[in-house]
PDB file of C-alpha atoms in Angstrom:
ATOM      1  CA  MET A  47      -5.170 -20.353  27.095  1.00  0.00           C
ATOM      2  CA  PRO A  48      -3.559 -17.084  24.298  1.00  0.00           C
ATOM      3  CA  LEU A  49      -5.483 -14.135  24.057  1.00  0.00           C
ATOM      4  CA  PRO A  50      -4.437 -11.186  23.280  1.00  0.00           C
ATOM      5  CA  HIS A  51      -2.982  -8.266  25.862  1.00  0.00           C
ATOM      6  CA  PHE A  52      -3.711  -5.513  23.301  1.00  0.00           C
ATOM      7  CA  LEU A  53      -5.576  -4.776  19.903  1.00  0.00           C
ATOM      8  CA  VAL A  54      -5.170  -2.093  17.203  1.00  0.00           C
ATOM      9  CA  ILE A  55      -8.732  -1.616  16.964  1.00  0.00           C
ATOM     10  CA  GLY A  56      -9.144   1.004  13.793  1.00  0.00           C
ATOM     11  CA  ALA A  57      -9.768   3.059  11.415  1.00  0.00           C
ATOM     12  CA  PRO A  58      -9.056   1.739   8.143  1.00  0.00           C
ATOM     13  CA  LYS A  59      -7.113   3.354   6.119  1.00  0.00           C
ATOM     14  CA  ALA A  60      -5.277   4.890   8.527  1.00  0.00           C
ATOM     15  CA  GLY A  61      -2.221   3.966   8.327  1.00  0.00           C
ATOM     16  CA  THR A  62      -2.850   0.099  10.064  1.00  0.00           C
ATOM     17  CA  THR A  63      -0.999  -1.817   7.886  1.00  0.00           C
ATOM     18  CA  ALA A  64       2.108  -0.227   8.350  1.00  0.00           C
ATOM     19  CA  LEU A  65       1.777  -0.008  12.894  1.00  0.00           C
ATOM     20  CA  HIS A  66       0.981  -4.672  12.697  1.00  0.00           C
ATOM     21  CA  ALA A  67       4.616  -3.966  11.194  1.00  0.00           C
ATOM     22  CA  ALA A  68       6.255  -1.920  13.063  1.00  0.00           C
ATOM     23  CA  LEU A  69       5.031  -3.068  16.110  1.00  0.00           C
ATOM     24  CA  GLN A  70       5.848  -6.942  15.212  1.00  0.00           C
ATOM     25  CA  ARG A  71       9.210  -5.967  14.674  1.00  0.00           C
ATOM     26  CA  HIS A  72       9.532  -5.349  19.092  1.00  0.00           C
ATOM     27  CA  PRO A  73      11.164  -7.992  21.177  1.00  0.00           C
ATOM     28  CA  ARG A  74       8.313  -7.754  23.228  1.00  0.00           C
ATOM     29  CA  LEU A  75       5.455  -8.059  21.396  1.00  0.00           C
ATOM     30  CA  HIS A  76       4.109 -10.207  19.637  1.00  0.00           C
ATOM     31  CA  LEU A  77       1.475  -9.886  16.533  1.00  0.00           C
ATOM     32  CA  SER A  78      -0.800 -13.157  14.684  1.00  0.00           C
ATOM     33  CA  HIS A  79       0.422 -13.465  11.943  1.00  0.00           C
ATOM     34  CA  VAL A  80      -2.013 -12.478  10.151  1.00  0.00           C
ATOM     35  CA  LYS A  81      -3.261  -9.144   9.723  1.00  0.00           C
ATOM     36  CA  GLU A  82      -7.045  -8.547  10.342  1.00  0.00           C
ATOM     37  CA  PRO A  83      -8.233 -11.617  11.926  1.00  0.00           C
ATOM     38  CA  LYS A  84     -11.210  -9.889  11.841  1.00  0.00           C
ATOM     39  CA  PHE A  85     -12.540 -12.472  15.435  1.00  0.00           C
ATOM     40  CA  PHE A  86     -14.422 -10.172  17.035  1.00  0.00           C
ATOM     41  CA  LEU A  87     -16.544  -9.214  14.690  1.00  0.00           C
ATOM     42  CA  THR A  88     -19.055 -11.824  14.319  1.00  0.00           C
ATOM     43  CA  ASP A  89     -20.446 -14.665  17.414  1.00  0.00           C
ATOM     44  CA  GLY A  90     -19.915 -17.558  14.560  1.00  0.00           C
ATOM     45  CA  PRO A  91     -19.760 -17.267  10.795  1.00  0.00           C
ATOM     46  CA  PRO A  92     -19.445 -15.035   9.242  1.00  0.00           C
ATOM     47  CA  PRO A  93     -21.586 -13.727   6.160  1.00  0.00           C
ATOM     48  CA  THR A  94     -21.401 -15.817   2.333  1.00  0.00           C
ATOM     49  CA  ARG A  95     -23.280 -12.965   0.896  1.00  0.00           C
ATOM     50  CA  GLY A  96     -22.156  -8.837   0.279  1.00  0.00           C
ATOM     51  CA  GLY A  97     -20.111  -6.881  -1.744  1.00  0.00           C
ATOM     52  CA  PRO A  98     -18.118  -7.249  -4.785  1.00  0.00           C
ATOM     53  CA  GLY A  99     -15.332  -9.532  -3.776  1.00  0.00           C
ATOM     54  CA  ASP A 100     -16.999  -9.886  -0.362  1.00  0.00           C
ATOM     55  CA  ALA A 101     -17.222 -13.701  -0.268  1.00  0.00           C
ATOM     56  CA  PRO A 102     -13.501 -14.629  -0.324  1.00  0.00           C
ATOM     57  CA  THR A 103     -13.012 -11.174   2.083  1.00  0.00           C
ATOM     58  CA  TYR A 104     -15.380 -13.354   4.647  1.00  0.00           C
ATOM     59  CA  ARG A 105     -14.399 -16.593   3.813  1.00  0.00           C
ATOM     60  CA  GLU A 106     -10.903 -15.382   5.488  1.00  0.00           C
ATOM     61  CA  HIS A 107     -12.211 -14.474   8.672  1.00  0.00           C
ATOM     62  CA  VAL A 108     -10.308 -16.141  11.394  1.00  0.00           C
ATOM     63  CA  TRP A 109     -14.071 -16.356  13.673  1.00  0.00           C
ATOM     64  CA  ARG A 110     -13.086 -20.213  15.751  1.00  0.00           C
ATOM     65  CA  ARG A 111     -12.159 -20.222  19.355  1.00  0.00           C
ATOM     66  CA  GLN A 112      -9.446 -21.738  18.776  1.00  0.00           C
ATOM     67  CA  ASP A 113      -7.816 -21.015  15.856  1.00  0.00           C
ATOM     68  CA  TYR A 114      -7.980 -17.035  16.680  1.00  0.00           C
ATOM     69  CA  GLU A 115      -5.649 -18.080  20.007  1.00  0.00           C
ATOM     70  CA  ALA A 116      -3.797 -20.682  17.554  1.00  0.00           C
ATOM     71  CA  LEU A 117      -2.251 -16.998  15.657  1.00  0.00           C
ATOM     72  CA  PHE A 118      -0.323 -16.453  18.935  1.00  0.00           C
ATOM     73  CA  ALA A 119       1.629 -19.447  19.506  1.00  0.00           C
ATOM     74  CA  GLY A 120       5.069 -19.937  19.315  1.00  0.00           C
ATOM     75  CA  ALA A 121       5.299 -16.427  21.437  1.00  0.00           C
ATOM     76  CA  PRO A 122       7.811 -16.132  23.513  1.00  0.00           C
ATOM     77  CA  PRO A 123       8.032 -16.313  26.988  1.00  0.00           C
ATOM     78  CA  GLY A 124       7.379 -12.418  28.621  1.00  0.00           C
ATOM     79  CA  ALA A 125       6.097 -10.963  25.212  1.00  0.00           C
ATOM     80  CA  LEU A 126       2.384  -9.429  24.917  1.00  0.00           C
ATOM     81  CA  LEU A 127      -0.259 -10.241  22.494  1.00  0.00           C
ATOM     82  CA  GLY A 128      -1.464  -8.201  19.646  1.00  0.00           C
ATOM     83  CA  GLU A 129      -3.713  -7.901  16.777  1.00  0.00           C
ATOM     84  CA  ALA A 130      -5.023  -5.159  14.363  1.00  0.00           C
ATOM     85  CA  THR A 131      -8.346  -4.909  12.816  1.00  0.00           C
ATOM     86  CA  PRO A 132      -8.767  -1.871  12.049  1.00  0.00           C
ATOM     87  CA  PHE A 133     -12.921  -2.576  11.864  1.00  0.00           C
ATOM     88  CA  TYR A 134     -13.553  -2.892  15.574  1.00  0.00           C
ATOM     89  CA  LEU A 135     -13.754   0.495  16.672  1.00  0.00           C
ATOM     90  CA  TYR A 136     -16.836   0.843  13.902  1.00  0.00           C
ATOM     91  CA  ASP A 137     -18.444  -2.423  14.943  1.00  0.00           C
ATOM     92  CA  LEU A 138     -20.102  -1.475  18.689  1.00  0.00           C
ATOM     93  CA  ASP A 139     -21.202  -5.270  18.397  1.00  0.00           C
ATOM     94  CA  ALA A 140     -17.339  -6.294  17.830  1.00  0.00           C
ATOM     95  CA  GLN A 141     -16.368  -3.282  20.519  1.00  0.00           C
ATOM     96  CA  ARG A 142     -19.457  -5.471  23.277  1.00  0.00           C
ATOM     97  CA  ARG A 143     -17.255  -9.068  22.324  1.00  0.00           C
ATOM     98  CA  ILE A 144     -14.509  -7.723  23.283  1.00  0.00           C
ATOM     99  CA  HIS A 145     -15.115  -6.217  26.531  1.00  0.00           C
ATOM    100  CA  ALA A 146     -16.676  -9.310  27.243  1.00  0.00           C
ATOM    101  CA  LEU A 147     -13.924 -11.713  26.315  1.00  0.00           C
ATOM    102  CA  VAL A 148     -10.453  -9.670  27.872  1.00  0.00           C
ATOM    103  CA  PRO A 149     -11.722  -6.736  29.635  1.00  0.00           C
ATOM    104  CA  HIS A 150      -7.805  -5.568  29.617  1.00  0.00           C
ATOM    105  CA  ALA A 151      -7.484  -5.502  27.267  1.00  0.00           C
ATOM    106  CA  LYS A 152      -5.220  -2.192  26.104  1.00  0.00           C
ATOM    107  CA  LEU A 153      -7.140  -0.353  22.362  1.00  0.00           C
ATOM    108  CA  ILE A 154      -5.059   1.361  19.808  1.00  0.00           C
ATOM    109  CA  ALA A 155      -7.592   3.745  17.395  1.00  0.00           C
ATOM    110  CA  VAL A 156      -5.411   5.824  14.887  1.00  0.00           C
ATOM    111  CA  LEU A 157      -7.570   8.627  13.449  1.00  0.00           C
ATOM    112  CA  ARG A 158      -7.156   9.719   9.698  1.00  0.00           C
ATOM    113  CA  ASP A 159      -9.132  13.260   8.484  1.00  0.00           C
ATOM    114  CA  PRO A 160     -12.530  11.465   7.694  1.00  0.00           C
ATOM    115  CA  VAL A 161     -12.966  12.713   4.704  1.00  0.00           C
ATOM    116  CA  GLU A 162      -9.220  11.433   3.193  1.00  0.00           C
ATOM    117  CA  ARG A 163      -9.839   7.947   5.016  1.00  0.00           C
ATOM    118  CA  ALA A 164     -12.539   7.622   2.565  1.00  0.00           C
ATOM    119  CA  HIS A 165     -10.185   8.712  -0.119  1.00  0.00           C
ATOM    120  CA  SER A 166      -8.723   6.180   0.015  1.00  0.00           C
ATOM    121  CA  ASN A 167     -10.952   3.307   1.349  1.00  0.00           C
ATOM    122  CA  TRP A 168     -12.590   3.821  -2.471  1.00  0.00           C
ATOM    123  CA  THR A 169      -9.071   4.295  -3.986  1.00  0.00           C
ATOM    124  CA  HIS A 170      -8.266   1.053  -2.258  1.00  0.00           C
ATOM    125  CA  LEU A 171     -11.650  -1.000  -3.897  1.00  0.00           C
ATOM    126  CA  TRP A 172     -10.897   1.204  -7.527  1.00  0.00           C
ATOM    127  CA  SER A 173      -7.968  -0.101  -7.677  1.00  0.00           C
ATOM    128  CA  ALA A 174      -8.435  -3.802  -6.981  1.00  0.00           C
ATOM    129  CA  GLY A 175     -11.262  -3.545  -9.724  1.00  0.00           C
ATOM    130  CA  LEU A 176     -13.473  -4.126  -6.875  1.00  0.00           C
ATOM    131  CA  GLU A 177     -14.966  -1.041  -6.850  1.00  0.00           C
ATOM    132  CA  PRO A 178     -18.403   0.285  -9.661  1.00  0.00           C
ATOM    133  CA  ILE A 179     -18.269   4.032  -9.097  1.00  0.00           C
ATOM    134  CA  GLY A 180     -15.397   6.165 -11.051  1.00  0.00           C
ATOM    135  CA  ASP A 181     -15.944   9.259  -8.317  1.00  0.00           C
ATOM    136  CA  VAL A 182     -15.826   8.631  -4.122  1.00  0.00           C
ATOM    137  CA  VAL A 183     -18.600  11.968  -3.813  1.00  0.00           C
ATOM    138  CA  ARG A 184     -20.374   9.402  -6.274  1.00  0.00           C
ATOM    139  CA  ALA A 185     -19.554   5.656  -3.976  1.00  0.00           C
ATOM    140  CA  CYS A 186     -20.242   8.234  -0.459  1.00  0.00           C
ATOM    141  CA  ALA A 187     -23.753   8.765  -2.144  1.00  0.00           C
ATOM    142  CA  ASP A 188     -24.617   5.175  -2.242  1.00  0.00           C
ATOM    143  CA  GLU A 189     -23.486   4.281   0.432  1.00  0.00           C
ATOM    144  CA  GLY A 190     -26.971   4.092   2.417  1.00  0.00           C
ATOM    145  CA  ARG A 191     -28.117   1.019  -0.349  1.00  0.00           C
ATOM    146  CA  ARG A 192     -24.723  -0.749  -0.320  1.00  0.00           C
ATOM    147  CA  ILE A 193     -25.513  -0.928   3.503  1.00  0.00           C
ATOM    148  CA  ALA A 194     -28.598  -1.915   3.289  1.00  0.00           C
ATOM    149  CA  ALA A 195     -27.611  -5.009   0.358  1.00  0.00           C
ATOM    150  CA  GLY A 196     -25.286  -5.848   3.141  1.00  0.00           C
ATOM    151  CA  TRP A 197     -22.071  -4.700   1.602  1.00  0.00           C
ATOM    152  CA  ALA A 198     -18.951  -5.547   4.122  1.00  0.00           C
ATOM    153  CA  HIS A 199     -18.352  -2.697   7.049  1.00  0.00           C
ATOM    154  CA  PHE A 200     -15.127  -1.438   4.016  1.00  0.00           C
ATOM    155  CA  TRP A 201     -17.075  -0.423   1.601  1.00  0.00           C
ATOM    156  CA  HIS A 202     -18.812   2.151   4.359  1.00  0.00           C
ATOM    157  CA  TYR A 203     -16.533   5.224   3.588  1.00  0.00           C
ATOM    158  CA  VAL A 204     -18.616   7.994   5.707  1.00  0.00           C
ATOM    159  CA  GLY A 205     -18.956   4.987   8.361  1.00  0.00           C
ATOM    160  CA  LEU A 206     -15.760   4.245   9.009  1.00  0.00           C
ATOM    161  CA  GLY A 207     -14.339   7.230   9.530  1.00  0.00           C
ATOM    162  CA  ARG A 208     -17.575   9.438  12.255  1.00  0.00           C
ATOM    163  CA  TYR A 209     -14.975   8.137  14.929  1.00  0.00           C
ATOM    164  CA  GLY A 210     -17.148  10.534  17.713  1.00  0.00           C
ATOM    165  CA  GLU A 211     -19.971   7.856  17.727  1.00  0.00           C
ATOM    166  CA  GLN A 212     -17.098   5.255  17.277  1.00  0.00           C
ATOM    167  CA  LEU A 213     -15.302   6.340  20.920  1.00  0.00           C
ATOM    168  CA  SER A 214     -18.710   7.552  22.320  1.00  0.00           C
ATOM    169  CA  HIS A 215     -19.524   4.379  22.482  1.00  0.00           C
ATOM    170  CA  LEU A 216     -15.777   2.843  23.142  1.00  0.00           C
ATOM    171  CA  TYR A 217     -16.427   4.484  25.917  1.00  0.00           C
ATOM    172  CA  THR A 218     -18.949   3.246  28.273  1.00  0.00           C
ATOM    173  CA  LEU A 219     -17.334   0.138  27.393  1.00  0.00           C
ATOM    174  CA  PHE A 220     -13.763   0.739  28.497  1.00  0.00           C
ATOM    175  CA  PRO A 221     -11.982   3.064  31.488  1.00  0.00           C
ATOM    176  CA  ARG A 222     -10.005   5.948  29.153  1.00  0.00           C
ATOM    177  CA  ASP A 223      -6.969   4.469  30.890  1.00  0.00           C
ATOM    178  CA  GLN A 224      -6.655   1.591  28.527  1.00  0.00           C
ATOM    179  CA  VAL A 225      -7.364   4.223  25.328  1.00  0.00           C
ATOM    180  CA  LEU A 226      -4.560   4.523  23.327  1.00  0.00           C
ATOM    181  CA  VAL A 227      -6.201   7.541  20.316  1.00  0.00           C
ATOM    182  CA  PHE A 228      -3.588   9.211  18.649  1.00  0.00           C
ATOM    183  CA  ARG A 229      -4.306  11.410  14.976  1.00  0.00           C
ATOM    184  CA  TYR A 230      -2.695   9.188  11.460  1.00  0.00           C
ATOM    185  CA  ARG A 231      -1.252  12.322  10.561  1.00  0.00           C
ATOM    186  CA  ASP A 232       1.701  11.674  13.655  1.00  0.00           C
ATOM    187  CA  LEU A 233       2.577   8.545  12.611  1.00  0.00           C
ATOM    188  CA  VAL A 234       2.616   9.736   8.602  1.00  0.00           C
ATOM    189  CA  ASP A 235       5.236  13.147  10.662  1.00  0.00           C
ATOM    190  CA  ARG A 236       6.770  11.666  13.400  1.00  0.00           C
ATOM    191  CA  PRO A 237       7.058   7.875  13.389  1.00  0.00           C
ATOM    192  CA  ALA A 238       9.568   7.403  15.932  1.00  0.00           C
ATOM    193  CA  ASP A 239       7.790   9.676  19.083  1.00  0.00           C
ATOM    194  CA  THR A 240       5.018   8.264  17.938  1.00  0.00           C
ATOM    195  CA  LEU A 241       5.868   4.819  18.512  1.00  0.00           C
ATOM    196  CA  ASP A 242       7.518   5.066  21.364  1.00  0.00           C
ATOM    197  CA  ARG A 243       4.074   6.802  22.212  1.00  0.00           C
ATOM    198  CA  ILE A 244       2.960   3.575  21.982  1.00  0.00           C
ATOM    199  CA  CYS A 245       5.210   1.289  23.591  1.00  0.00           C
ATOM    200  CA  GLY A 246       4.845   3.534  26.515  1.00  0.00           C
ATOM    201  CA  PHE A 247       1.331   2.360  26.200  1.00  0.00           C
ATOM    202  CA  LEU A 248       1.710  -0.660  26.335  1.00  0.00           C
ATOM    203  CA  GLY A 249       3.942  -0.169  28.666  1.00  0.00           C
ATOM    204  CA  VAL A 250       7.207  -2.108  27.066  1.00  0.00           C
ATOM    205  CA  GLU A 251      11.079  -0.245  26.458  1.00  0.00           C
ATOM    206  CA  ARG A 252      10.605   3.032  24.613  1.00  0.00           C
ATOM    207  CA  GLY A 253      13.657   3.576  21.475  1.00  0.00           C
ATOM    208  CA  LEU A 254      13.404   0.042  19.560  1.00  0.00           C
ATOM    209  CA  LEU A 255      11.218   1.448  16.951  1.00  0.00           C
ATOM    210  CA  THR A 256      12.190   4.482  14.465  1.00  0.00           C
ATOM    211  CA  GLU A 257      10.817   3.744  12.266  1.00  0.00           C
ATOM    212  CA  VAL A 258       7.330   3.120   9.708  1.00  0.00           C
ATOM    213  CA  PRO A 259       7.558   0.778   6.807  1.00  0.00           C
ATOM    214  CA  ARG A 260       5.320   1.707   4.039  1.00  0.00           C
ATOM    215  CA  GLU A 261       2.749  -0.737   4.348  1.00  0.00           C
ATOM    216  CA  ASN A 262      -0.184  -0.993   1.513  1.00  0.00           C
ATOM    217  CA  VAL A 263       0.108   1.776  -0.518  1.00  0.00           C
ATOM    218  CA  THR A 264      -1.935   2.267  -2.413  1.00  0.00           C
ATOM    219  CA  ALA A 265      -2.025   2.895  -7.134  1.00  0.00           C
ATOM    220  CA  HIS A 266      -4.185   4.924  -8.924  1.00  0.00           C
ATOM    221  CA  PRO A 267      -6.297   2.998 -12.693  1.00  0.00           C
ATOM    222  CA  GLU A 268      -7.074   4.995 -15.234  1.00  0.00           C
ATOM    223  CA  GLU A 269     -10.666   4.756 -15.635  1.00  0.00           C
ATOM    224  CA  GLY A 270     -10.829   3.135 -19.817  1.00  0.00           C
ATOM    225  CA  GLY A 271     -12.221   0.158 -21.183  1.00  0.00           C
ATOM    226  CA  ARG A 272      -8.872  -1.666 -20.414  1.00  0.00           C
ATOM    227  CA  ARG A 273      -9.754  -1.009 -16.978  1.00  0.00           C
ATOM    228  CA  ARG A 274     -13.365  -2.254 -17.215  1.00  0.00           C
ATOM    229  CA  LEU A 275     -12.793  -4.803 -18.234  1.00  0.00           C
ATOM    230  CA  LEU A 276     -10.199  -6.394 -16.022  1.00  0.00           C
ATOM    231  CA  SER A 277     -12.453  -5.320 -13.080  1.00  0.00           C
ATOM    232  CA  ALA A 278     -15.414  -7.190 -14.966  1.00  0.00           C
ATOM    233  CA  THR A 279     -12.834  -9.915 -14.440  1.00  0.00           C
ATOM    234  CA  ALA A 280     -11.504  -9.486 -10.850  1.00  0.00           C
ATOM    235  CA  ARG A 281     -14.506  -9.363  -9.799  1.00  0.00           C
ATOM    236  CA  VAL A 282     -15.997 -13.207 -11.610  1.00  0.00           C
ATOM    237  CA  ALA A 283     -12.780 -13.960  -9.915  1.00  0.00           C
ATOM    238  CA  ARG A 284     -14.144 -13.551  -6.988  1.00  0.00           C
ATOM    239  CA  VAL A 285     -16.984 -16.579  -7.105  1.00  0.00           C
ATOM    240  CA  LEU A 286     -14.109 -18.743  -8.539  1.00  0.00           C
ATOM    241  CA  PRO A 287     -12.323 -21.551  -5.957  1.00  0.00           C
ATOM    242  CA  HIS A 288     -10.113 -20.597  -2.649  1.00  0.00           C
ATOM    243  CA  GLY A 289      -6.693 -21.212  -4.706  1.00  0.00           C
ATOM    244  CA  LEU A 290      -7.655 -20.260  -8.475  1.00  0.00           C
ATOM    245  CA  GLU A 291      -9.204 -17.663  -6.596  1.00  0.00           C
ATOM    246  CA  ARG A 292      -6.325 -16.382  -5.291  1.00  0.00           C
ATOM    247  CA  ALA A 293      -2.964 -16.886  -8.300  1.00  0.00           C
ATOM    248  CA  LEU A 294      -6.102 -14.535 -10.468  1.00  0.00           C
ATOM    249  CA  HIS A 295      -6.991 -11.509  -8.303  1.00  0.00           C
ATOM    250  CA  HIS A 296      -2.398 -10.950  -7.407  1.00  0.00           C
ATOM    251  CA  ARG A 297      -2.358 -11.541 -11.924  1.00  0.00           C
ATOM    252  CA  LEU A 298      -5.025  -9.460 -12.162  1.00  0.00           C
ATOM    253  CA  GLU A 299      -3.870  -6.879  -9.729  1.00  0.00           C
ATOM    254  CA  HIS A 300      -0.435  -6.997 -10.927  1.00  0.00           C
ATOM    255  CA  LEU A 301      -2.416  -6.354 -14.399  1.00  0.00           C
ATOM    256  CA  LEU A 302      -5.176  -3.500 -13.596  1.00  0.00           C
ATOM    257  CA  GLN A 303      -2.229  -0.867 -11.357  1.00  0.00           C
ATOM    258  CA  ARG A 304       0.986  -2.065 -12.888  1.00  0.00           C
ATOM    259  CA  HIS A 305       0.825   1.285 -15.176  1.00  0.00           C
ATOM    260  CA  GLY A 306      -1.155   3.184 -12.190  1.00  0.00           C
ATOM    261  CA  ASP A 307       0.452   6.402 -11.155  1.00  0.00           C
ATOM    262  CA  PRO A 308       0.165   7.392  -6.911  1.00  0.00           C
ATOM    263  CA  ARG A 309      -2.767   8.316  -5.382  1.00  0.00           C
ATOM    264  CA  ARG A 310      -4.227  11.323  -6.795  1.00  0.00           C
ATOM    265  CA  PRO A 311      -4.864  14.227  -3.517  1.00  0.00           C
ATOM    266  CA  LEU A 312      -8.628  15.142  -3.475  1.00  0.00           C
ATOM    267  CA  THR A 313      -9.576  18.293  -5.020  1.00  0.00           C
ATOM    268  CA  TRP A 314     -11.706  21.207  -2.955  1.00  0.00           C
ATOM    269  CA  GLU A 315     -14.266  20.486  -4.955  1.00  0.00           C
ATOM    270  CA  GLN A 316     -13.916  17.417  -3.728  1.00  0.00           C
ATOM    271  CA  ARG A 317     -13.914  17.612  -0.139  1.00  0.00           C
ATOM    272  CA  ARG A 318     -16.263  20.325  -0.063  1.00  0.00           C
ATOM    273  CA  ALA A 319     -18.849  17.962  -1.123  1.00  0.00           C
ATOM    274  CA  LEU A 320     -17.679  15.430   2.018  1.00  0.00           C
ATOM    275  CA  ILE A 321     -17.152  17.611   4.641  1.00  0.00           C
ATOM    276  CA  PRO A 322     -21.103  17.706   5.275  1.00  0.00           C
ATOM    277  CA  TYR A 323     -20.432  13.476   5.772  1.00  0.00           C
ATOM    278  CA  PHE A 324     -18.806  14.224   8.888  1.00  0.00           C
ATOM    279  CA  ALA A 325     -19.008  17.712  10.419  1.00  0.00           C
ATOM    280  CA  ASP A 326     -21.224  16.655  13.481  1.00  0.00           C
ATOM    281  CA  ASP A 327     -20.098  13.411  14.396  1.00  0.00           C
ATOM    282  CA  VAL A 328     -16.469  15.830  14.498  1.00  0.00           C
ATOM    283  CA  GLU A 329     -17.912  18.118  16.389  1.00  0.00           C
ATOM    284  CA  LEU A 330     -18.574  15.084  18.524  1.00  0.00           C
ATOM    285  CA  LEU A 331     -15.625  14.281  18.692  1.00  0.00           C
ATOM    286  CA  GLN A 332     -14.070  16.960  19.897  1.00  0.00           C
ATOM    287  CA  ARG A 333     -16.489  16.515  23.403  1.00  0.00           C
ATOM    288  CA  VAL A 334     -15.500  12.813  23.734  1.00  0.00           C
ATOM    289  CA  THR A 335     -11.675  13.328  23.068  1.00  0.00           C
ATOM    290  CA  GLY A 336     -10.992  17.254  24.122  1.00  0.00           C
ATOM    291  CA  ALA A 337      -8.845  17.592  21.502  1.00  0.00           C
ATOM    292  CA  ASP A 338      -9.369  19.716  18.126  1.00  0.00           C
ATOM    293  CA  PHE A 339     -10.660  17.721  14.772  1.00  0.00           C
ATOM    294  CA  SER A 340     -11.454  21.217  13.398  1.00  0.00           C
ATOM    295  CA  ASP A 341      -8.708  21.317  10.660  1.00  0.00           C
ATOM    296  CA  TRP A 342     -11.533  18.522   9.211  1.00  0.00           C
ATOM    297  CA  LEU A 343     -13.892  20.811   8.073  1.00  0.00           C
ATOM    298  CA  GLN A 344     -11.372  22.673   6.022  1.00  0.00           C
ATOM    299  CA  PRO A 345      -9.498  22.849   2.548  1.00  0.00           C
ATOM    300  CA  ARG A 346      -6.311  21.055   2.870  1.00  0.00           C
ATOM    301  CA  GLU A 347      -2.674  22.464   2.494  1.00  0.00           C
ATOM    302  CA  ARG A 348      -1.698  19.392   2.085  1.00  0.00           C
ATOM    303  CA  SER A 349      -3.438  15.844   0.891  1.00  0.00           C
ATOM    304  CA  GLY A 350      -2.759  12.224   1.009  1.00  0.00           C
ATOM    305  CA  GLY A 351      -0.381  10.293   3.579  1.00  0.00           C
ATOM    306  CA  LEU A 352       2.157   7.277   2.905  1.00  0.00           C
ATOM    307  CA  VAL A 353       1.608   7.541  -0.562  1.00  0.00           C
ATOM    308  CA  GLY A 354       3.216   7.956  -3.495  1.00  0.00           C
ATOM    309  CA  ALA A 355       5.147   5.500  -6.071  1.00  0.00           C
ATOM    310  CA  ARG A 356       4.368   2.434  -4.719  1.00  0.00           C
ATOM    311  CA  PRO A 357       8.046   1.075  -3.622  1.00  0.00           C
ATOM    312  CA  PRO A 358       9.241  -2.141  -6.281  1.00  0.00           C
ATOM    313  CA  GLY A 359       8.181  -4.977  -5.940  1.00  0.00           C
ATOM    314  CA  GLN A 360       4.593  -4.095  -3.670  1.00  0.00           C
ATOM    315  CA  ARG A 361       1.389  -5.883  -3.933  1.00  0.00           C
ATOM    316  CA  GLN A 362      -1.578  -4.540  -2.542  1.00  0.00           C
ATOM    317  CA  SER A 363      -2.245  -5.742   1.392  1.00  0.00           C
ATOM    318  CA  ARG A 364      -4.456  -8.209   1.175  1.00  0.00           C
ATOM    319  CA  ASN A 365      -5.355  -8.418   4.995  1.00  0.00           C
ATOM    320  CA  GLY A 366      -6.867 -11.376   6.480  1.00  0.00           C
ATOM    321  CA  ARG A 367      -4.116 -13.944   5.808  1.00  0.00           C
ATOM    322  CA  PRO A 368      -0.565 -14.620   6.409  1.00  0.00           C
ATOM    323  CA  LYS A 369       1.796 -12.320   4.541  1.00  0.00           C
ATOM    324  CA  PRO A 370       4.012 -14.056   2.597  1.00  0.00           C
ATOM    325  CA  LEU A 371       7.302 -14.580   3.868  1.00  0.00           C
TER     326      LEU A 371
END
């Protein structure tokens, strides 16, 4: 039965949606038609409760093995099978499940400046009308309470960016030559070279992929009475039956983000407040990888990544569902 030969395992808000779309264009690669099936996140049915909007997201998990294998049906003969669920790097149990089922799979991890990643993550949920705290620094300070209350991984703005801990554990399970680690900035600044590097790692022809699509670009709705009303409605909509929830979600997202500005860069004051969450882990990451990540502990000359005005007609990604044709 078909199981993946490679997995994009992390990190959320580090270009994995765009990378999934780019790799789909290679004739030797067949990626699951659902981005983020989340199969390895549980040993059985996912939870049913969590933070705002978590319940319908849990319903989208592809947790039955036969359904997971069906995602790769119809692949061309000889194609390498893959999927992208960026929570696999963060979830240590998921790492163990991957090793148990597909121990020879190749793993791809994209690491983004953890402060920038946290801010992008917060903005994603803010723009979806789900994040109740209108400041990323205060939202990060609330993380311990949210985790204790069972909120899903995507709310773990700090934890998701502690890559040193995550890679340290991963390397106890997989040899380093099965793991490709690179920076998000490589996708942004050198897409063709980075895609060639990935293709070389996977053992498929280089030179066929030259660009990374601008996917999952986030707008920034302004605070105010209109946003509060729409956000409250969005949270209520997530408990409706699946068909009604989906239809209402699209309409509310359009209303929330119709006049939204491009995602704002972090201020130095915000960045300085968030760096202490990651400083010790950045040091660990440098020891684990032998690479220099000290710039992540400094002010930034530029902020953001695959950002700017959202391409016309594009919606914020709701991963876990088949992408509309």
